[in-house]
Amino acid sequence: MKKVIAIAALAVLAGSAYAQLNPLPAPSSTDGVNITSSATNLDSSHWGNAGSLAAYQFNSNAYLTDPNTGSPDNRLGLHWASSASASLNSIFTALDSEGGFARIIYLGKSAGWLNDLGYTYTGDPTDLASSYSVWRDIPVGDPTPAAFGSYVDISLAAGDASTFDVWLNASGSYDTSNPSPTTYGGYYTGLHQTNSNPYNAPGNARLTQEPLMVNTWIDALSQDYWVSTYLLSFEDWRLDRGADRDFNDVMVALQFFHSDGTPFTPVPEPSTYGLIGGIALLGLVLRRRFAKK
């Protein structure tokens, strides 16, 4: 959200409850999770390709209409919604069953507030024993460590994925005295939005409904894979406080891997099965007609 908080407005709302995380969860490095970057994945044949994640690279503290999170959006025509799609849920079901890794890739921001982004194993960002901060006081300007393509890999044991979540702490602050609570922000969970505080339906996060197939170099396997990648984007201003609802204040990408480093493949949507079946039936009919000639 790109608004200046008026002193008068703050005075009116001074008695309201603050919703930001206070204190912030510990840095992810204490969980053994470190921010890294891959020069290979930033090149034009991988994430840096304009038809791939680079289409969603942005940094600004001004109101942006681009990228939007419409359905479809105005970058690569992806569809967005406030809940996970069946295909993404199929990955989480498999990941929860066997364990593996979740990767969070930083894409960009358009918020003036110095927000924070992290993850939680239990779905509750206030659970300091199981929640961690990755990028703190995220500034504008694509600096390290909050630079396009920087990422973390989080190990998930079997049973973890069902409550794993990515959270945004909307600080309501333009300086680094974070957390500096205001009544305009809060903390928002991207995958299970009702765990947000405050939660105002349909929630402050948007998810792409279909995967973006992203060419990704896997260090552990020393080769490229086309990885099903889902985008997650947040509106930082409380929806009940006059938010502009652009939902592009902070945006990340999500990838999921088996323990051996190979990517999870989502189960196709039911409509996709119907399309595949229709094509197969058409092929059978044409084959029979050709055989009769």
PDB file of C-alpha atoms in Angstrom, residues 57-274:
ATOM      1  CA  GLN A  57      10.348  -8.564 -11.367  1.00  0.00           C
ATOM      2  CA  PHE A  58       9.537  -5.086 -10.036  1.00  0.00           C
ATOM      3  CA  ASN A  59      10.561  -2.588  -7.367  1.00  0.00           C
ATOM      4  CA  SER A  60       8.813   0.664  -6.603  1.00  0.00           C
ATOM      5  CA  ASN A  61       7.309   2.609  -3.737  1.00  0.00           C
ATOM      6  CA  ALA A  62       4.657   4.114  -6.014  1.00  0.00           C
ATOM      7  CA  TYR A  63       1.190   2.800  -6.815  1.00  0.00           C
ATOM      8  CA  LEU A  64       1.554   0.127  -9.485  1.00  0.00           C
ATOM      9  CA  THR A  65      -1.015  -1.246 -11.881  1.00  0.00           C
ATOM     10  CA  ASP A  66       1.631  -3.538 -13.349  1.00  0.00           C
ATOM     11  CA  PRO A  67       2.019  -6.315 -12.460  1.00  0.00           C
ATOM     12  CA  ASN A  68      -1.554  -6.733 -11.399  1.00  0.00           C
ATOM     13  CA  THR A  69      -3.101  -9.855  -9.924  1.00  0.00           C
ATOM     14  CA  GLY A  70      -6.179  -9.885 -12.096  1.00  0.00           C
ATOM     15  CA  SER A  71      -7.607 -13.005 -13.586  1.00  0.00           C
ATOM     16  CA  PRO A  72      -5.798 -13.138 -15.965  1.00  0.00           C
ATOM     17  CA  ASP A  73      -2.992 -10.781 -15.012  1.00  0.00           C
ATOM     18  CA  ASN A  74      -1.306  -8.338 -17.403  1.00  0.00           C
ATOM     19  CA  ARG A  75       2.114 -10.008 -17.497  1.00  0.00           C
ATOM     20  CA  LEU A  76       1.885 -13.652 -18.593  1.00  0.00           C
ATOM     21  CA  GLY A  77      -1.873 -14.079 -18.325  1.00  0.00           C
ATOM     22  CA  LEU A  78      -1.833 -16.105 -15.107  1.00  0.00           C
ATOM     23  CA  HIS A  79      -5.024 -16.426 -13.082  1.00  0.00           C
ATOM     24  CA  TRP A  80      -5.060 -15.461  -9.398  1.00  0.00           C
ATOM     25  CA  ALA A  81      -7.376 -16.200  -6.482  1.00  0.00           C
ATOM     26  CA  SER A  82      -7.448 -15.941  -2.695  1.00  0.00           C
ATOM     27  CA  SER A  83      -7.044 -19.682  -2.111  1.00  0.00           C
ATOM     28  CA  ALA A  84      -4.769 -22.428  -3.373  1.00  0.00           C
ATOM     29  CA  SER A  85      -5.818 -24.281  -6.521  1.00  0.00           C
ATOM     30  CA  ALA A  86      -6.450 -28.014  -6.671  1.00  0.00           C
ATOM     31  CA  SER A  87      -3.117 -28.477  -8.451  1.00  0.00           C
ATOM     32  CA  LEU A  88      -1.171 -26.666  -5.716  1.00  0.00           C
ATOM     33  CA  ASN A  89      -3.062 -28.573  -3.033  1.00  0.00           C
ATOM     34  CA  SER A  90      -2.084 -31.827  -4.749  1.00  0.00           C
ATOM     35  CA  ILE A  91       1.571 -30.880  -4.293  1.00  0.00           C
ATOM     36  CA  PHE A  92       1.021 -30.102  -0.624  1.00  0.00           C
ATOM     37  CA  THR A  93      -0.730 -33.447  -0.146  1.00  0.00           C
ATOM     38  CA  ALA A  94       2.250 -35.301  -1.620  1.00  0.00           C
ATOM     39  CA  LEU A  95       4.751 -33.113   0.236  1.00  0.00           C
ATOM     40  CA  ASP A  96       2.922 -33.679   3.510  1.00  0.00           C
ATOM     41  CA  SER A  97       2.986 -37.428   2.931  1.00  0.00           C
ATOM     42  CA  GLU A  98       6.675 -37.864   2.157  1.00  0.00           C
ATOM     43  CA  GLY A  99       8.441 -34.632   3.114  1.00  0.00           C
ATOM     44  CA  GLY A 100      10.813 -32.605   0.952  1.00  0.00           C
ATOM     45  CA  PHE A 101      11.676 -28.946   0.446  1.00  0.00           C
ATOM     46  CA  ALA A 102       9.761 -25.704  -0.079  1.00  0.00           C
ATOM     47  CA  ARG A 103      11.560 -22.880  -1.880  1.00  0.00           C
ATOM     48  CA  ILE A 104      10.573 -19.207  -1.513  1.00  0.00           C
ATOM     49  CA  ILE A 105      11.961 -16.949  -4.266  1.00  0.00           C
ATOM     50  CA  TYR A 106      11.841 -13.177  -3.822  1.00  0.00           C
ATOM     51  CA  LEU A 107      10.412 -11.361  -6.877  1.00  0.00           C
ATOM     52  CA  GLY A 108       9.724  -7.757  -5.892  1.00  0.00           C
ATOM     53  CA  LYS A 109       7.746  -5.163  -3.983  1.00  0.00           C
ATOM     54  CA  SER A 110       5.839  -1.951  -4.529  1.00  0.00           C
ATOM     55  CA  ALA A 111       5.236  -0.984  -0.910  1.00  0.00           C
ATOM     56  CA  GLY A 112       6.736   1.978   0.884  1.00  0.00           C
ATOM     57  CA  TRP A 113       6.443   0.241   4.239  1.00  0.00           C
ATOM     58  CA  LEU A 114       9.495  -1.715   5.360  1.00  0.00           C
ATOM     59  CA  ASN A 115       7.671  -5.022   5.644  1.00  0.00           C
ATOM     60  CA  ASP A 116       8.997  -8.424   6.701  1.00  0.00           C
ATOM     61  CA  LEU A 117       8.464 -11.847   5.153  1.00  0.00           C
ATOM     62  CA  GLY A 118       9.033 -15.281   6.623  1.00  0.00           C
ATOM     63  CA  TYR A 119       7.569 -18.719   7.173  1.00  0.00           C
ATOM     64  CA  THR A 120       5.989 -20.829   9.888  1.00  0.00           C
ATOM     65  CA  TYR A 121       5.804 -24.580  10.359  1.00  0.00           C
ATOM     66  CA  THR A 122       2.614 -24.464  12.453  1.00  0.00           C
ATOM     67  CA  GLY A 123       0.569 -21.894  10.539  1.00  0.00           C
ATOM     68  CA  ASP A 124       0.868 -19.373  13.378  1.00  0.00           C
ATOM     69  CA  PRO A 125       3.482 -16.629  12.829  1.00  0.00           C
ATOM     70  CA  THR A 126       3.269 -15.687  16.524  1.00  0.00           C
ATOM     71  CA  ASP A 127       4.551 -19.146  17.497  1.00  0.00           C
ATOM     72  CA  LEU A 128       8.154 -18.072  17.989  1.00  0.00           C
ATOM     73  CA  ALA A 129       9.344 -21.657  18.413  1.00  0.00           C
ATOM     74  CA  SER A 130       8.309 -22.569  14.865  1.00  0.00           C
ATOM     75  CA  SER A 131       8.303 -19.303  12.879  1.00  0.00           C
ATOM     76  CA  TYR A 132      11.223 -17.503  11.244  1.00  0.00           C
ATOM     77  CA  SER A 133      11.936 -14.226   9.435  1.00  0.00           C
ATOM     78  CA  VAL A 134      13.662 -14.390   6.044  1.00  0.00           C
ATOM     79  CA  TRP A 135      13.635 -10.831   4.674  1.00  0.00           C
ATOM     80  CA  ARG A 136      13.358  -8.055   7.268  1.00  0.00           C
ATOM     81  CA  ASP A 137      12.598  -4.377   6.645  1.00  0.00           C
ATOM     82  CA  ILE A 138      12.380  -5.040   2.904  1.00  0.00           C
ATOM     83  CA  PRO A 139      13.493  -1.835   1.149  1.00  0.00           C
ATOM     84  CA  VAL A 140      12.853  -0.576  -2.358  1.00  0.00           C
ATOM     85  CA  GLY A 141      15.606  -0.800  -4.955  1.00  0.00           C
ATOM     86  CA  ASP A 142      16.335  -4.512  -5.348  1.00  0.00           C
ATOM     87  CA  PRO A 143      19.224  -4.588  -2.861  1.00  0.00           C
ATOM     88  CA  THR A 144      20.839  -7.649  -1.347  1.00  0.00           C
ATOM     89  CA  PRO A 145      19.535  -9.726   0.351  1.00  0.00           C
ATOM     90  CA  ALA A 146      16.005  -8.836  -0.816  1.00  0.00           C
ATOM     91  CA  ALA A 147      16.970  -8.935  -4.485  1.00  0.00           C
ATOM     92  CA  PHE A 148      15.111 -10.543  -7.364  1.00  0.00           C
ATOM     93  CA  GLY A 149      15.934 -14.237  -7.457  1.00  0.00           C
ATOM     94  CA  SER A 150      17.263 -14.513  -3.911  1.00  0.00           C
ATOM     95  CA  TYR A 151      15.707 -17.550  -2.252  1.00  0.00           C
ATOM     96  CA  VAL A 152      15.588 -19.920   0.688  1.00  0.00           C
ATOM     97  CA  ASP A 153      15.070 -23.691   0.779  1.00  0.00           C
ATOM     98  CA  ILE A 154      13.114 -24.980   3.775  1.00  0.00           C
ATOM     99  CA  SER A 155      13.238 -28.650   4.732  1.00  0.00           C
ATOM    100  CA  LEU A 156       9.827 -30.111   5.549  1.00  0.00           C
ATOM    101  CA  ALA A 157       9.440 -33.435   7.318  1.00  0.00           C
ATOM    102  CA  ALA A 158       6.470 -35.665   6.583  1.00  0.00           C
ATOM    103  CA  GLY A 159       3.436 -34.029   8.187  1.00  0.00           C
ATOM    104  CA  ASP A 160       4.834 -30.471   8.072  1.00  0.00           C
ATOM    105  CA  ALA A 161       3.320 -29.307   4.788  1.00  0.00           C
ATOM    106  CA  SER A 162      -0.270 -29.315   6.050  1.00  0.00           C
ATOM    107  CA  THR A 163       0.470 -26.409   8.403  1.00  0.00           C
ATOM    108  CA  PHE A 164       3.433 -24.764   6.638  1.00  0.00           C
ATOM    109  CA  ASP A 165       2.786 -21.173   5.596  1.00  0.00           C
ATOM    110  CA  VAL A 166       4.436 -18.026   4.276  1.00  0.00           C
ATOM    111  CA  TRP A 167       3.645 -14.814   6.141  1.00  0.00           C
ATOM    112  CA  LEU A 168       3.991 -11.083   5.545  1.00  0.00           C
ATOM    113  CA  ASN A 169       4.352  -8.716   8.473  1.00  0.00           C
ATOM    114  CA  ALA A 170       2.914  -5.411   7.232  1.00  0.00           C
ATOM    115  CA  SER A 171       4.814  -3.077   9.507  1.00  0.00           C
ATOM    116  CA  GLY A 172       3.020   0.186   8.851  1.00  0.00           C
ATOM    117  CA  SER A 173       6.451   1.797   9.156  1.00  0.00           C
ATOM    118  CA  TYR A 174       8.726   3.649   6.739  1.00  0.00           C
ATOM    119  CA  ASP A 175      11.831   3.229   8.878  1.00  0.00           C
ATOM    120  CA  THR A 176      13.807   0.375  10.394  1.00  0.00           C
ATOM    121  CA  SER A 177      12.382   0.718  13.908  1.00  0.00           C
ATOM    122  CA  ASN A 178      10.495  -2.458  13.145  1.00  0.00           C
ATOM    123  CA  PRO A 179       8.233  -3.674  14.517  1.00  0.00           C
ATOM    124  CA  SER A 180       6.700  -0.220  14.825  1.00  0.00           C
ATOM    125  CA  PRO A 181       3.008  -1.145  15.093  1.00  0.00           C
ATOM    126  CA  THR A 182       0.218   0.871  13.548  1.00  0.00           C
ATOM    127  CA  THR A 183      -3.475   0.186  13.146  1.00  0.00           C
ATOM    128  CA  TYR A 184      -3.138   0.021   9.355  1.00  0.00           C
ATOM    129  CA  GLY A 185      -1.052  -3.137   9.034  1.00  0.00           C
ATOM    130  CA  GLY A 186      -1.081  -6.672  10.336  1.00  0.00           C
ATOM    131  CA  TYR A 187       0.396 -10.067   9.607  1.00  0.00           C
ATOM    132  CA  TYR A 188      -1.012 -12.133   6.769  1.00  0.00           C
ATOM    133  CA  THR A 189      -0.607 -15.838   6.027  1.00  0.00           C
ATOM    134  CA  GLY A 190      -0.576 -16.642   2.330  1.00  0.00           C
ATOM    135  CA  LEU A 191      -1.629 -20.296   2.192  1.00  0.00           C
ATOM    136  CA  HIS A 192      -4.130 -20.464   5.074  1.00  0.00           C
ATOM    137  CA  GLN A 193      -5.483 -16.933   5.125  1.00  0.00           C
ATOM    138  CA  THR A 194      -7.813 -17.309   8.096  1.00  0.00           C
ATOM    139  CA  ASN A 195      -4.699 -17.454  10.309  1.00  0.00           C
ATOM    140  CA  SER A 196      -3.997 -13.803   9.429  1.00  0.00           C
ATOM    141  CA  ASN A 197      -4.457 -11.017  11.954  1.00  0.00           C
ATOM    142  CA  PRO A 198      -6.631  -9.288  11.103  1.00  0.00           C
ATOM    143  CA  TYR A 199      -8.416 -11.580   8.667  1.00  0.00           C
ATOM    144  CA  ASN A 200     -10.796  -9.703   6.417  1.00  0.00           C
ATOM    145  CA  ALA A 201     -12.361 -11.942   3.781  1.00  0.00           C
ATOM    146  CA  PRO A 202     -11.238 -12.895   1.218  1.00  0.00           C
ATOM    147  CA  GLY A 203      -7.792 -12.152   2.696  1.00  0.00           C
ATOM    148  CA  ASN A 204      -4.684 -10.103   1.925  1.00  0.00           C
ATOM    149  CA  ALA A 205      -2.937 -12.654  -0.314  1.00  0.00           C
ATOM    150  CA  ARG A 206      -3.399 -13.890  -3.869  1.00  0.00           C
ATOM    151  CA  LEU A 207      -2.074 -17.115  -5.432  1.00  0.00           C
ATOM    152  CA  THR A 208      -1.705 -18.102  -9.051  1.00  0.00           C
ATOM    153  CA  GLN A 209      -4.088 -20.897  -9.917  1.00  0.00           C
ATOM    154  CA  GLU A 210      -1.980 -22.579 -12.574  1.00  0.00           C
ATOM    155  CA  PRO A 211       1.743 -23.294 -12.308  1.00  0.00           C
ATOM    156  CA  LEU A 212       4.252 -21.274 -14.288  1.00  0.00           C
ATOM    157  CA  MET A 213       6.724 -23.757 -15.738  1.00  0.00           C
ATOM    158  CA  VAL A 214      10.121 -22.301 -14.869  1.00  0.00           C
ATOM    159  CA  ASN A 215      13.441 -23.654 -16.125  1.00  0.00           C
ATOM    160  CA  THR A 216      15.499 -24.110 -12.958  1.00  0.00           C
ATOM    161  CA  TRP A 217      19.053 -25.304 -12.418  1.00  0.00           C
ATOM    162  CA  ILE A 218      19.173 -27.843  -9.568  1.00  0.00           C
ATOM    163  CA  ASP A 219      22.619 -27.791  -7.968  1.00  0.00           C
ATOM    164  CA  ALA A 220      22.170 -31.129  -6.200  1.00  0.00           C
ATOM    165  CA  LEU A 221      21.401 -32.855  -9.507  1.00  0.00           C
ATOM    166  CA  SER A 222      23.659 -30.745 -11.759  1.00  0.00           C
ATOM    167  CA  GLN A 223      20.953 -30.279 -14.373  1.00  0.00           C
ATOM    168  CA  ASP A 224      17.972 -28.169 -15.410  1.00  0.00           C
ATOM    169  CA  TYR A 225      14.381 -29.060 -14.616  1.00  0.00           C
ATOM    170  CA  TRP A 226      11.119 -27.430 -15.629  1.00  0.00           C
ATOM    171  CA  VAL A 227       9.640 -26.712 -12.215  1.00  0.00           C
ATOM    172  CA  SER A 228       5.959 -26.042 -11.497  1.00  0.00           C
ATOM    173  CA  THR A 229       6.122 -22.631  -9.831  1.00  0.00           C
ATOM    174  CA  TYR A 230       3.293 -20.767  -8.093  1.00  0.00           C
ATOM    175  CA  LEU A 231       3.310 -17.039  -7.330  1.00  0.00           C
ATOM    176  CA  LEU A 232       2.131 -15.556  -4.027  1.00  0.00           C
ATOM    177  CA  SER A 233       1.489 -11.835  -3.662  1.00  0.00           C
ATOM    178  CA  PHE A 234       0.315  -9.672  -0.754  1.00  0.00           C
ATOM    179  CA  GLU A 235      -1.644  -6.495  -0.093  1.00  0.00           C
ATOM    180  CA  ASP A 236      -0.032  -5.014   3.018  1.00  0.00           C
ATOM    181  CA  TRP A 237      -2.718  -2.488   4.024  1.00  0.00           C
ATOM    182  CA  ARG A 238      -5.617  -3.852   6.095  1.00  0.00           C
ATOM    183  CA  LEU A 239      -8.619  -4.453   3.856  1.00  0.00           C
ATOM    184  CA  ASP A 240     -10.893  -2.714   6.372  1.00  0.00           C
ATOM    185  CA  ARG A 241      -8.726   0.435   6.433  1.00  0.00           C
ATOM    186  CA  GLY A 242      -9.175   1.666   2.855  1.00  0.00           C
ATOM    187  CA  ALA A 243      -6.628  -0.587   1.135  1.00  0.00           C
ATOM    188  CA  ASP A 244      -6.039   0.030  -2.579  1.00  0.00           C
ATOM    189  CA  ARG A 245      -6.190  -3.774  -3.088  1.00  0.00           C
ATOM    190  CA  ASP A 246      -3.469  -3.899  -5.723  1.00  0.00           C
ATOM    191  CA  PHE A 247      -2.099  -7.086  -4.102  1.00  0.00           C
ATOM    192  CA  ASN A 248       1.406  -6.428  -5.415  1.00  0.00           C
ATOM    193  CA  ASP A 249       3.030  -4.925  -2.323  1.00  0.00           C
ATOM    194  CA  VAL A 250       5.326  -7.949  -1.910  1.00  0.00           C
ATOM    195  CA  MET A 251       5.510 -10.895  -4.337  1.00  0.00           C
ATOM    196  CA  VAL A 252       7.338 -14.223  -4.107  1.00  0.00           C
ATOM    197  CA  ALA A 253       7.410 -17.489  -6.050  1.00  0.00           C
ATOM    198  CA  LEU A 254       7.043 -20.965  -4.549  1.00  0.00           C
ATOM    199  CA  GLN A 255       8.669 -24.197  -5.725  1.00  0.00           C
ATOM    200  CA  PHE A 256       8.517 -27.646  -4.124  1.00  0.00           C
ATOM    201  CA  PHE A 257      11.011 -30.504  -4.288  1.00  0.00           C
ATOM    202  CA  HIS A 258      11.344 -34.115  -3.246  1.00  0.00           C
ATOM    203  CA  SER A 259      14.114 -34.940  -0.794  1.00  0.00           C
ATOM    204  CA  ASP A 260      16.338 -36.001  -3.720  1.00  0.00           C
ATOM    205  CA  GLY A 261      16.015 -32.555  -5.323  1.00  0.00           C
ATOM    206  CA  THR A 262      13.594 -33.452  -8.116  1.00  0.00           C
ATOM    207  CA  PRO A 263      10.560 -31.158  -8.354  1.00  0.00           C
ATOM    208  CA  PHE A 264       7.042 -32.157  -7.388  1.00  0.00           C
ATOM    209  CA  THR A 265       4.586 -32.364 -10.279  1.00  0.00           C
ATOM    210  CA  PRO A 266       0.996 -31.269  -9.580  1.00  0.00           C
ATOM    211  CA  VAL A 267      -1.960 -33.505 -10.354  1.00  0.00           C
ATOM    212  CA  PRO A 268      -3.787 -31.957 -13.348  1.00  0.00           C
ATOM    213  CA  GLU A 269      -7.050 -30.135 -12.722  1.00  0.00           C
ATOM    214  CA  PRO A 270     -10.231 -32.123 -13.566  1.00  0.00           C
ATOM    215  CA  SER A 271     -10.787 -29.845 -16.568  1.00  0.00           C
ATOM    216  CA  THR A 272      -7.330 -30.801 -17.823  1.00  0.00           C
ATOM    217  CA  TYR A 273      -8.220 -34.475 -17.610  1.00  0.00           C
ATOM    218  CA  GLY A 274     -11.308 -33.725 -19.690  1.00  0.00           C
TER     219      GLY A 274
END
